[in-house]
Amino acid sequence: MLSRLIGGREAHPVVTFATQAMHDISSGQTISSIIEQIGISQTRFLQVFREAVGLTPKQFYRILRFQEALRRLEQEPPERLSKLAMDCGYYDQAHFIHDFQDFGGLSPRSYQAQRGEYRNHIPLHN
């Protein structure tokens, strides 16, 4: 996805490092801890990241967490959504539900009940 967004140009090394770190949802790294590891100012990091990706790091990370939650729901539906939320890097179930409604337009339970064969798609019924 990143290579398409950049349009074939090579990504800035801090963007490459940051996106790889963010993809490791289970590491529990925060954007602040990633910036500390990179060693540039937060302002410069935000500027470079947004120019390369088209989103802020926070927006990008929210999308990654949401996609990870969908992937896990698809593989084996959890009995406890609170555990899924924690496993996907959410601070609590409320943040998880908020992101789910922002990106999916419905609650996690509604998604589970309505989801179709493809992730990110809900069948429409007449």
PDB file of C-alpha atoms in Angstrom:
ATOM      1  CA  MET A   1       0.000   0.000   0.000  1.00  0.00           C
ATOM      2  CA  LEU A   2       2.758   2.402   0.916  1.00  0.00           C
ATOM      3  CA  SER A   3       4.584   1.911  -2.381  1.00  0.00           C
ATOM      4  CA  ARG A   4       1.392   2.710  -4.299  1.00  0.00           C
ATOM      5  CA  LEU A   5       0.746   5.813  -2.221  1.00  0.00           C
ATOM      6  CA  ILE A   6       4.245   7.093  -2.842  1.00  0.00           C
ATOM      7  CA  GLY A   7       3.845   6.534  -6.574  1.00  0.00           C
ATOM      8  CA  GLY A   8       6.926   4.425  -7.160  1.00  0.00           C
ATOM      9  CA  ARG A   9       9.325   6.775  -5.377  1.00  0.00           C
ATOM     10  CA  GLU A  10      11.451   5.344  -2.644  1.00  0.00           C
ATOM     11  CA  ALA A  11      10.028   6.106   0.780  1.00  0.00           C
ATOM     12  CA  HIS A  12      11.905   8.261   3.242  1.00  0.00           C
ATOM     13  CA  PRO A  13      13.727   5.905   5.650  1.00  0.00           C
ATOM     14  CA  VAL A  14      11.807   7.217   8.675  1.00  0.00           C
ATOM     15  CA  VAL A  15       8.510   6.443   6.933  1.00  0.00           C
ATOM     16  CA  THR A  16       9.657   2.932   6.078  1.00  0.00           C
ATOM     17  CA  PHE A  17      10.795   2.336   9.662  1.00  0.00           C
ATOM     18  CA  ALA A  18       7.602   3.798  11.137  1.00  0.00           C
ATOM     19  CA  THR A  19       5.189   1.874   8.919  1.00  0.00           C
ATOM     20  CA  GLN A  20       7.010  -1.387   9.598  1.00  0.00           C
ATOM     21  CA  ALA A  21       6.882  -0.718  13.329  1.00  0.00           C
ATOM     22  CA  MET A  22       3.179   0.133  13.134  1.00  0.00           C
ATOM     23  CA  HIS A  23       2.411  -3.065  11.229  1.00  0.00           C
ATOM     24  CA  ASP A  24       3.641  -5.035  14.247  1.00  0.00           C
ATOM     25  CA  ILE A  25       0.440  -4.387  16.187  1.00  0.00           C
ATOM     26  CA  SER A  26       1.335  -6.884  18.912  1.00  0.00           C
ATOM     27  CA  SER A  27       4.502  -4.944  19.851  1.00  0.00           C
ATOM     28  CA  GLY A  28       2.402  -2.305  21.584  1.00  0.00           C
ATOM     29  CA  GLN A  29       4.568   0.513  20.277  1.00  0.00           C
ATOM     30  CA  THR A  30       3.101   3.977  20.296  1.00  0.00           C
ATOM     31  CA  ILE A  31       3.702   6.650  17.699  1.00  0.00           C
ATOM     32  CA  SER A  32       5.649   8.595  20.347  1.00  0.00           C
ATOM     33  CA  SER A  33       7.955   5.648  21.008  1.00  0.00           C
ATOM     34  CA  ILE A  34       8.523   5.213  17.267  1.00  0.00           C
ATOM     35  CA  ILE A  35       9.436   8.900  16.929  1.00  0.00           C
ATOM     36  CA  GLU A  36      11.884   8.550  19.837  1.00  0.00           C
ATOM     37  CA  GLN A  37      13.578   5.624  18.083  1.00  0.00           C
ATOM     38  CA  ILE A  38      13.852   7.574  14.839  1.00  0.00           C
ATOM     39  CA  GLY A  39      15.508  10.564  16.470  1.00  0.00           C
ATOM     40  CA  ILE A  40      13.886  13.457  14.583  1.00  0.00           C
ATOM     41  CA  SER A  41      11.449  16.046  15.860  1.00  0.00           C
ATOM     42  CA  GLN A  42       7.786  15.183  16.038  1.00  0.00           C
ATOM     43  CA  THR A  43       6.948  18.083  13.724  1.00  0.00           C
ATOM     44  CA  ARG A  44       9.401  16.910  11.058  1.00  0.00           C
ATOM     45  CA  PHE A  45       8.247  13.302  11.390  1.00  0.00           C
ATOM     46  CA  LEU A  46       4.590  14.291  10.961  1.00  0.00           C
ATOM     47  CA  GLN A  47       5.476  16.367   7.893  1.00  0.00           C
ATOM     48  CA  VAL A  48       7.544  13.618   6.227  1.00  0.00           C
ATOM     49  CA  PHE A  49       4.989  10.909   7.048  1.00  0.00           C
ATOM     50  CA  ARG A  50       2.008  12.891   5.783  1.00  0.00           C
ATOM     51  CA  GLU A  51       3.821  13.820   2.546  1.00  0.00           C
ATOM     52  CA  ALA A  52       4.696  10.181   1.891  1.00  0.00           C
ATOM     53  CA  VAL A  53       1.514   8.437   3.005  1.00  0.00           C
ATOM     54  CA  GLY A  54      -1.198  11.074   2.690  1.00  0.00           C
ATOM     55  CA  LEU A  55      -2.431  10.426   6.222  1.00  0.00           C
ATOM     56  CA  THR A  56      -1.186  11.334   9.661  1.00  0.00           C
ATOM     57  CA  PRO A  57       0.573   8.539  11.552  1.00  0.00           C
ATOM     58  CA  LYS A  58      -2.405   8.347  13.911  1.00  0.00           C
ATOM     59  CA  GLN A  59      -4.882   7.914  11.046  1.00  0.00           C
ATOM     60  CA  PHE A  60      -2.651   5.285   9.416  1.00  0.00           C
ATOM     61  CA  TYR A  61      -2.272   3.369  12.681  1.00  0.00           C
ATOM     62  CA  ARG A  62      -6.040   3.459  13.324  1.00  0.00           C
ATOM     63  CA  ILE A  63      -6.625   1.878   9.904  1.00  0.00           C
ATOM     64  CA  LEU A  64      -4.009  -0.805  10.570  1.00  0.00           C
ATOM     65  CA  ARG A  65      -5.573  -1.697  13.934  1.00  0.00           C
ATOM     66  CA  PHE A  66      -9.048  -1.841  12.384  1.00  0.00           C
ATOM     67  CA  GLN A  67      -7.831  -4.097   9.567  1.00  0.00           C
ATOM     68  CA  GLU A  68      -6.099  -6.350  12.102  1.00  0.00           C
ATOM     69  CA  ALA A  69      -9.344  -6.617  14.064  1.00  0.00           C
ATOM     70  CA  LEU A  70     -11.237  -7.554  10.892  1.00  0.00           C
ATOM     71  CA  ARG A  71      -8.608 -10.139  10.019  1.00  0.00           C
ATOM     72  CA  ARG A  72      -8.871 -11.719  13.454  1.00  0.00           C
ATOM     73  CA  LEU A  73     -12.669 -11.683  13.399  1.00  0.00           C
ATOM     74  CA  GLU A  74     -12.522 -13.457  10.055  1.00  0.00           C
ATOM     75  CA  GLN A  75     -10.148 -16.182  11.233  1.00  0.00           C
ATOM     76  CA  GLU A  76     -11.852 -17.094  14.461  1.00  0.00           C
ATOM     77  CA  PRO A  77     -14.613 -14.977  15.908  1.00  0.00           C
ATOM     78  CA  PRO A  78     -13.711 -14.162  19.510  1.00  0.00           C
ATOM     79  CA  GLU A  79     -16.101 -14.755  22.318  1.00  0.00           C
ATOM     80  CA  ARG A  80     -14.874 -11.628  24.097  1.00  0.00           C
ATOM     81  CA  LEU A  81     -14.499  -8.482  22.045  1.00  0.00           C
ATOM     82  CA  SER A  82     -12.610  -6.833  24.901  1.00  0.00           C
ATOM     83  CA  LYS A  83      -9.787  -9.362  24.493  1.00  0.00           C
ATOM     84  CA  LEU A  84      -9.741  -8.803  20.729  1.00  0.00           C
ATOM     85  CA  ALA A  85      -9.557  -5.048  21.325  1.00  0.00           C
ATOM     86  CA  MET A  86      -6.547  -5.412  23.629  1.00  0.00           C
ATOM     87  CA  ASP A  87      -4.825  -7.868  21.266  1.00  0.00           C
ATOM     88  CA  CYS A  88      -5.190  -5.354  18.425  1.00  0.00           C
ATOM     89  CA  GLY A  89      -3.613  -2.486  20.346  1.00  0.00           C
ATOM     90  CA  TYR A  90      -6.693  -0.667  21.582  1.00  0.00           C
ATOM     91  CA  TYR A  91      -6.555   0.847  25.067  1.00  0.00           C
ATOM     92  CA  ASP A  92     -10.072  -0.326  25.841  1.00  0.00           C
ATOM     93  CA  GLN A  93     -13.195  -1.723  24.245  1.00  0.00           C
ATOM     94  CA  ALA A  94     -14.745   1.744  23.871  1.00  0.00           C
ATOM     95  CA  HIS A  95     -11.915   2.878  21.558  1.00  0.00           C
ATOM     96  CA  PHE A  96     -12.294  -0.331  19.599  1.00  0.00           C
ATOM     97  CA  ILE A  97     -16.045   0.163  19.136  1.00  0.00           C
ATOM     98  CA  HIS A  98     -15.532   3.832  18.227  1.00  0.00           C
ATOM     99  CA  ASP A  99     -13.027   2.964  15.477  1.00  0.00           C
ATOM    100  CA  PHE A 100     -15.219   0.143  14.256  1.00  0.00           C
ATOM    101  CA  GLN A 101     -18.183   2.490  13.899  1.00  0.00           C
ATOM    102  CA  ASP A 102     -16.030   5.196  12.274  1.00  0.00           C
ATOM    103  CA  PHE A 103     -14.555   2.868   9.662  1.00  0.00           C
ATOM    104  CA  GLY A 104     -17.247   0.236   9.319  1.00  0.00           C
ATOM    105  CA  GLY A 105     -20.414   2.142  10.077  1.00  0.00           C
ATOM    106  CA  LEU A 106     -21.615  -0.426  12.601  1.00  0.00           C
ATOM    107  CA  SER A 107     -20.656  -2.087  15.845  1.00  0.00           C
ATOM    108  CA  PRO A 108     -18.352  -5.123  15.963  1.00  0.00           C
ATOM    109  CA  ARG A 109     -21.270  -7.390  16.947  1.00  0.00           C
ATOM    110  CA  SER A 110     -23.398  -6.094  14.059  1.00  0.00           C
ATOM    111  CA  TYR A 111     -20.482  -6.640  11.680  1.00  0.00           C
ATOM    112  CA  GLN A 112     -20.101 -10.221  12.903  1.00  0.00           C
ATOM    113  CA  ALA A 113     -23.809 -10.869  12.382  1.00  0.00           C
ATOM    114  CA  GLN A 114     -23.928  -9.307   8.897  1.00  0.00           C
ATOM    115  CA  ARG A 115     -20.540  -9.914   7.376  1.00  0.00           C
ATOM    116  CA  GLY A 116     -20.231 -11.709   4.115  1.00  0.00           C
ATOM    117  CA  GLU A 117     -17.548 -13.839   2.612  1.00  0.00           C
ATOM    118  CA  TYR A 118     -15.150 -10.922   2.032  1.00  0.00           C
ATOM    119  CA  ARG A 119     -13.493  -8.772   4.678  1.00  0.00           C
ATOM    120  CA  ASN A 120     -14.552  -5.092   4.511  1.00  0.00           C
ATOM    121  CA  HIS A 121     -17.852  -5.963   2.786  1.00  0.00           C
ATOM    122  CA  ILE A 122     -21.330  -6.316   4.212  1.00  0.00           C
ATOM    123  CA  PRO A 123     -23.958  -7.875   1.953  1.00  0.00           C
ATOM    124  CA  LEU A 124     -26.873  -5.557   1.208  1.00  0.00           C
ATOM    125  CA  HIS A 125     -30.341  -7.029   1.602  1.00  0.00           C
ATOM    126  CA  ASN A 126     -33.505  -5.694  -0.028  1.00  0.00           C
TER     127      ASN A 126
END
